[in-house]
Amino acid sequence: MTALSPHVIDEIRELPARFPQPRSAVMPALDLAQEELGHLTPDAMTEVAAALNLDAGYVEGVATFYSLFHMQPIGKHRFYVCTNLSCTLRGANELVDHLRKAIGVSEPGEVSKDGLFSYEGVECLGACEYAPMARLDHRYHYDLTVEKVDSLIEERRNPRPHLTSPQGGEGPAPPAHPAPHPHLTSPQGGEGLAPKPRKPRAPRKKKADG
């Protein structure tokens, strides 16, 4: 019996065609496997390696290097809070403290008693202009406040079917697999909409001589 479903295996096999090097497909492939199982088992990593025709040791090395991949069960919904400099200067640490209390955990990776939530602090997610920000499942959320965090938690504790996508987001579903990975994706993947571009300033008018 395989760890991954035939459908996911087929998706993983299609990934190398999208990249210049087969190894570039490892992270999105692991993301697919984790999305299906909730975490990465040894069998799942072996199957990912076989589907990509790569060495199993290399795949495991990638999985254990990045904090966004988990070897143990985690919450159904995962907060990845950016704790890099820009977000920290704009209150990321306070948001993490509030998040821990709100979901009832004391450390990264711990699962809430209801099994719904866990969180991790991660490095830059590529949206410094919109700090503080976080990824929740496969959605990016910008300019976060404690009120916004509470709202995100409440929406997942008491989901409204007509507003919730099959992949856990609010509003329109995220793009089809492979799901965006924070290390590979720009901020344009966030909250279903791209950030609003800043309007260029109009050139100053020159004063008339005399």
mmCIF file of C-alpha atoms in Angstrom, residues 2-208:
data_model
loop_
_atom_site.group_PDB
_atom_site.id
_atom_site.type_symbol
_atom_site.label_atom_id
_atom_site.label_comp_id
_atom_site.label_asym_id
_atom_site.label_seq_id
_atom_site.Cartn_x
_atom_site.Cartn_y
_atom_site.Cartn_z
ATOM 1 C CA THR A 2 1.388 3.381 -1.003
ATOM 2 C CA ALA A 3 1.483 6.444 1.230
ATOM 3 C CA LEU A 4 0.394 8.812 -1.541
ATOM 4 C CA SER A 5 -2.667 8.491 -3.736
ATOM 5 C CA PRO A 6 -2.240 7.712 -7.464
ATOM 6 C CA HIS A 7 -3.617 11.162 -8.265
ATOM 7 C CA VAL A 8 -0.892 12.925 -6.262
ATOM 8 C CA ILE A 9 1.805 10.642 -7.694
ATOM 9 C CA ASP A 10 0.652 11.592 -11.201
ATOM 10 C CA GLU A 11 0.787 15.296 -10.307
ATOM 11 C CA ILE A 12 4.313 14.894 -8.959
ATOM 12 C CA ARG A 13 5.451 13.113 -12.128
ATOM 13 C CA GLU A 14 4.245 16.055 -14.198
ATOM 14 C CA LEU A 15 6.216 18.631 -12.207
ATOM 15 C CA PRO A 16 9.709 18.246 -13.778
ATOM 16 C CA ALA A 17 8.400 19.446 -17.144
ATOM 17 C CA ARG A 18 7.765 22.846 -15.549
ATOM 18 C CA PHE A 19 11.345 23.369 -14.407
ATOM 19 C CA PRO A 20 14.742 23.576 -16.131
ATOM 20 C CA GLN A 21 16.190 20.965 -13.741
ATOM 21 C CA PRO A 22 14.329 17.945 -12.254
ATOM 22 C CA ARG A 23 15.643 18.782 -8.785
ATOM 23 C CA SER A 24 13.759 22.069 -8.902
ATOM 24 C CA ALA A 25 10.526 20.059 -8.656
ATOM 25 C CA VAL A 26 11.377 18.589 -5.242
ATOM 26 C CA MET A 27 9.928 21.360 -3.080
ATOM 27 C CA PRO A 28 6.546 21.616 -4.855
ATOM 28 C CA ALA A 29 6.399 17.796 -4.902
ATOM 29 C CA LEU A 30 6.971 17.638 -1.154
ATOM 30 C CA ASP A 31 4.350 20.344 -0.722
ATOM 31 C CA LEU A 32 1.849 18.153 -2.586
ATOM 32 C CA ALA A 33 2.708 15.153 -0.425
ATOM 33 C CA GLN A 34 2.398 17.135 2.794
ATOM 34 C CA GLU A 35 -0.875 18.650 1.663
ATOM 35 C CA GLU A 36 -2.353 15.183 1.232
ATOM 36 C CA LEU A 37 -0.976 13.535 4.378
ATOM 37 C CA GLY A 38 -0.635 16.468 6.749
ATOM 38 C CA HIS A 39 3.085 15.719 7.244
ATOM 39 C CA LEU A 40 5.896 13.875 5.461
ATOM 40 C CA THR A 41 6.421 10.218 6.293
ATOM 41 C CA PRO A 42 9.525 8.230 5.235
ATOM 42 C CA ASP A 43 7.391 6.272 2.756
ATOM 43 C CA ALA A 44 5.985 9.473 1.271
ATOM 44 C CA MET A 45 9.467 10.914 0.725
ATOM 45 C CA THR A 46 10.586 7.662 -0.897
ATOM 46 C CA GLU A 47 7.606 7.788 -3.253
ATOM 47 C CA VAL A 48 8.337 11.426 -4.120
ATOM 48 C CA ALA A 49 11.922 10.466 -4.979
ATOM 49 C CA ALA A 50 10.765 7.560 -7.151
ATOM 50 C CA ALA A 51 8.220 9.716 -8.987
ATOM 51 C CA LEU A 52 10.914 12.295 -9.776
ATOM 52 C CA ASN A 53 13.650 9.723 -10.499
ATOM 53 C CA LEU A 54 15.838 11.270 -7.804
ATOM 54 C CA ASP A 55 17.870 9.860 -4.951
ATOM 55 C CA ALA A 56 15.765 9.360 -1.812
ATOM 56 C CA GLY A 57 18.522 10.814 0.355
ATOM 57 C CA TYR A 58 18.470 14.065 -1.605
ATOM 58 C CA VAL A 59 14.689 14.396 -1.240
ATOM 59 C CA GLU A 60 14.872 13.727 2.497
ATOM 60 C CA GLY A 61 17.657 16.304 2.803
ATOM 61 C CA VAL A 62 15.472 18.979 1.223
ATOM 62 C CA ALA A 63 12.515 18.026 3.419
ATOM 63 C CA THR A 64 14.506 18.217 6.643
ATOM 64 C CA PHE A 65 16.267 21.466 5.702
ATOM 65 C CA TYR A 66 13.186 23.668 5.312
ATOM 66 C CA SER A 67 11.031 24.464 8.347
ATOM 67 C CA LEU A 68 7.882 24.486 6.214
ATOM 68 C CA PHE A 69 8.075 20.705 5.870
ATOM 69 C CA HIS A 70 7.065 18.583 8.840
ATOM 70 C CA MET A 71 8.055 15.061 9.814
ATOM 71 C CA GLN A 72 5.421 14.852 12.562
ATOM 72 C CA PRO A 73 1.653 15.481 12.477
ATOM 73 C CA ILE A 74 0.719 19.159 12.600
ATOM 74 C CA GLY A 75 -2.521 21.122 12.779
ATOM 75 C CA LYS A 76 -5.058 20.991 9.977
ATOM 76 C CA HIS A 77 -4.462 24.716 9.455
ATOM 77 C CA ARG A 78 -0.903 26.003 9.633
ATOM 78 C CA PHE A 79 0.175 29.560 10.316
ATOM 79 C CA TYR A 80 3.611 30.471 8.960
ATOM 80 C CA VAL A 81 4.408 33.851 10.486
ATOM 81 C CA CYS A 82 7.240 35.886 8.999
ATOM 82 C CA THR A 83 9.667 36.877 11.758
ATOM 83 C CA ASN A 84 12.270 38.565 9.583
ATOM 84 C CA LEU A 85 13.417 42.116 10.295
ATOM 85 C CA SER A 86 10.699 44.082 8.471
ATOM 86 C CA CYS A 87 7.879 42.097 10.054
ATOM 87 C CA THR A 88 9.525 42.099 13.491
ATOM 88 C CA LEU A 89 9.851 45.890 13.434
ATOM 89 C CA ARG A 90 6.127 46.102 12.693
ATOM 90 C CA GLY A 91 4.924 43.814 15.465
ATOM 91 C CA ALA A 92 5.433 40.214 14.303
ATOM 92 C CA ASN A 93 6.608 39.046 17.735
ATOM 93 C CA GLU A 94 3.503 40.472 19.392
ATOM 94 C CA LEU A 95 1.362 38.728 16.761
ATOM 95 C CA VAL A 96 3.091 35.407 17.480
ATOM 96 C CA ASP A 97 2.470 35.814 21.222
ATOM 97 C CA HIS A 98 -1.187 36.552 20.565
ATOM 98 C CA LEU A 99 -1.502 33.661 18.117
ATOM 99 C CA ARG A 100 -0.067 31.185 20.628
ATOM 100 C CA LYS A 101 -2.605 32.228 23.248
ATOM 101 C CA ALA A 102 -5.476 32.252 20.762
ATOM 102 C CA ILE A 103 -4.897 28.674 19.555
ATOM 103 C CA GLY A 104 -3.664 27.376 22.913
ATOM 104 C CA VAL A 105 -0.090 26.308 22.176
ATOM 105 C CA SER A 106 3.222 27.247 23.759
ATOM 106 C CA GLU A 107 5.784 26.558 21.022
ATOM 107 C CA PRO A 108 6.208 26.205 17.243
ATOM 108 C CA GLY A 109 4.958 22.928 15.809
ATOM 109 C CA GLU A 110 2.717 22.146 18.771
ATOM 110 C CA VAL A 111 -0.819 21.182 17.733
ATOM 111 C CA SER A 112 -3.836 22.802 19.363
ATOM 112 C CA LYS A 113 -6.061 20.542 21.461
ATOM 113 C CA ASP A 114 -8.791 20.578 18.822
ATOM 114 C CA GLY A 115 -6.254 19.493 16.183
ATOM 115 C CA LEU A 116 -7.021 22.493 14.009
ATOM 116 C CA PHE A 117 -3.969 24.716 14.369
ATOM 117 C CA SER A 118 -0.212 24.873 14.618
ATOM 118 C CA TYR A 119 2.255 27.600 13.767
ATOM 119 C CA GLU A 120 5.847 28.184 12.725
ATOM 120 C CA GLY A 121 8.019 31.273 12.605
ATOM 121 C CA VAL A 122 9.684 31.527 9.185
ATOM 122 C CA GLU A 123 12.079 33.782 7.328
ATOM 123 C CA CYS A 124 11.092 36.353 4.720
ATOM 124 C CA LEU A 125 7.997 35.499 2.676
ATOM 125 C CA GLY A 126 8.669 38.240 0.137
ATOM 126 C CA ALA A 127 6.146 40.903 1.130
ATOM 127 C CA CYS A 128 8.144 43.297 3.333
ATOM 128 C CA GLU A 129 6.100 46.268 2.115
ATOM 129 C CA TYR A 130 2.996 44.704 3.664
ATOM 130 C CA ALA A 131 4.498 43.668 7.003
ATOM 131 C CA PRO A 132 3.584 42.067 9.277
ATOM 132 C CA MET A 133 2.345 39.157 7.213
ATOM 133 C CA ALA A 134 1.859 35.404 7.342
ATOM 134 C CA ARG A 135 0.861 32.446 5.251
ATOM 135 C CA LEU A 136 -2.130 30.435 6.459
ATOM 136 C CA ASP A 137 -2.344 27.158 4.570
ATOM 137 C CA HIS A 138 -1.932 28.370 0.950
ATOM 138 C CA ARG A 139 -3.053 31.961 1.394
ATOM 139 C CA TYR A 140 -0.953 35.008 2.210
ATOM 140 C CA HIS A 141 -2.305 37.658 4.576
ATOM 141 C CA TYR A 142 -0.863 41.157 4.742
ATOM 142 C CA ASP A 143 -0.808 44.083 7.194
ATOM 143 C CA LEU A 144 -1.872 41.746 9.968
ATOM 144 C CA THR A 145 -3.303 42.854 13.312
ATOM 145 C CA VAL A 146 -4.434 40.817 16.306
ATOM 146 C CA GLU A 147 -8.008 41.441 15.165
ATOM 147 C CA LYS A 148 -7.267 39.988 11.725
ATOM 148 C CA VAL A 149 -5.562 36.963 13.306
ATOM 149 C CA ASP A 150 -8.603 36.380 15.528
ATOM 150 C CA SER A 151 -10.863 36.613 12.483
ATOM 151 C CA LEU A 152 -8.794 34.046 10.557
ATOM 152 C CA ILE A 153 -8.925 31.640 13.495
ATOM 153 C CA GLU A 154 -12.663 32.087 13.957
ATOM 154 C CA GLU A 155 -13.348 31.495 10.247
ATOM 155 C CA ARG A 156 -11.616 28.118 10.473
ATOM 156 C CA ARG A 157 -13.169 27.086 13.751
ATOM 157 C CA ASN A 158 -16.629 27.917 12.439
ATOM 158 C CA PRO A 159 -16.358 27.769 8.637
ATOM 159 C CA ARG A 160 -19.161 29.053 6.449
ATOM 160 C CA PRO A 161 -19.416 26.619 3.497
ATOM 161 C CA HIS A 162 -20.419 29.248 0.955
ATOM 162 C CA LEU A 163 -17.305 31.308 1.692
ATOM 163 C CA THR A 164 -14.694 28.601 2.190
ATOM 164 C CA SER A 165 -12.761 27.069 -0.673
ATOM 165 C CA PRO A 166 -11.901 23.333 -0.822
ATOM 166 C CA GLN A 167 -8.304 24.154 0.114
ATOM 167 C CA GLY A 168 -9.087 26.132 3.235
ATOM 168 C CA GLY A 169 -8.962 29.680 1.875
ATOM 169 C CA GLU A 170 -11.586 32.381 1.969
ATOM 170 C CA GLY A 171 -13.237 33.461 -1.251
ATOM 171 C CA PRO A 172 -11.932 31.975 -4.517
ATOM 172 C CA ALA A 173 -9.854 28.826 -4.295
ATOM 173 C CA PRO A 174 -6.079 29.179 -4.721
ATOM 174 C CA PRO A 175 -4.483 28.131 -8.026
ATOM 175 C CA ALA A 176 -4.420 24.436 -8.871
ATOM 176 C CA HIS A 177 -1.493 22.322 -7.700
ATOM 177 C CA PRO A 178 1.383 22.632 -7.397
ATOM 178 C CA ALA A 179 0.506 24.931 -4.527
ATOM 179 C CA PRO A 180 2.715 28.006 -4.178
ATOM 180 C CA HIS A 181 5.669 27.565 -1.884
ATOM 181 C CA PRO A 182 6.873 30.557 0.144
ATOM 182 C CA HIS A 183 10.476 30.030 -0.944
ATOM 183 C CA LEU A 184 9.457 30.067 -4.596
ATOM 184 C CA THR A 185 6.525 32.461 -4.752
ATOM 185 C CA SER A 186 6.171 36.229 -4.813
ATOM 186 C CA PRO A 187 3.572 38.141 -2.751
ATOM 187 C CA GLN A 188 1.189 37.996 -5.705
ATOM 188 C CA GLY A 189 -0.128 34.708 -4.241
ATOM 189 C CA GLY A 190 -1.725 36.317 -1.221
ATOM 190 C CA GLU A 191 -5.325 36.409 -0.037
ATOM 191 C CA GLY A 192 -6.627 35.570 -3.492
ATOM 192 C CA LEU A 193 -5.570 38.970 -4.851
ATOM 193 C CA ALA A 194 -2.277 40.581 -5.785
ATOM 194 C CA PRO A 195 -1.134 43.523 -3.644
ATOM 195 C CA LYS A 196 -2.188 46.886 -5.003
ATOM 196 C CA PRO A 197 0.654 48.489 -6.942
ATOM 197 C CA ARG A 198 1.883 51.837 -5.706
ATOM 198 C CA LYS A 199 0.931 54.719 -8.023
ATOM 199 C CA PRO A 200 3.961 56.489 -9.501
ATOM 200 C CA ARG A 201 4.362 60.100 -8.478
ATOM 201 C CA ALA A 202 3.694 62.708 -11.138
ATOM 202 C CA PRO A 203 6.753 64.749 -12.147
ATOM 203 C CA ARG A 204 6.974 68.193 -10.602
ATOM 204 C CA LYS A 205 6.148 71.132 -12.831
ATOM 205 C CA LYS A 206 9.032 73.457 -13.521
ATOM 206 C CA LYS A 207 8.571 77.032 -12.407
ATOM 207 C CA ALA A 208 8.450 79.558 -15.185
#
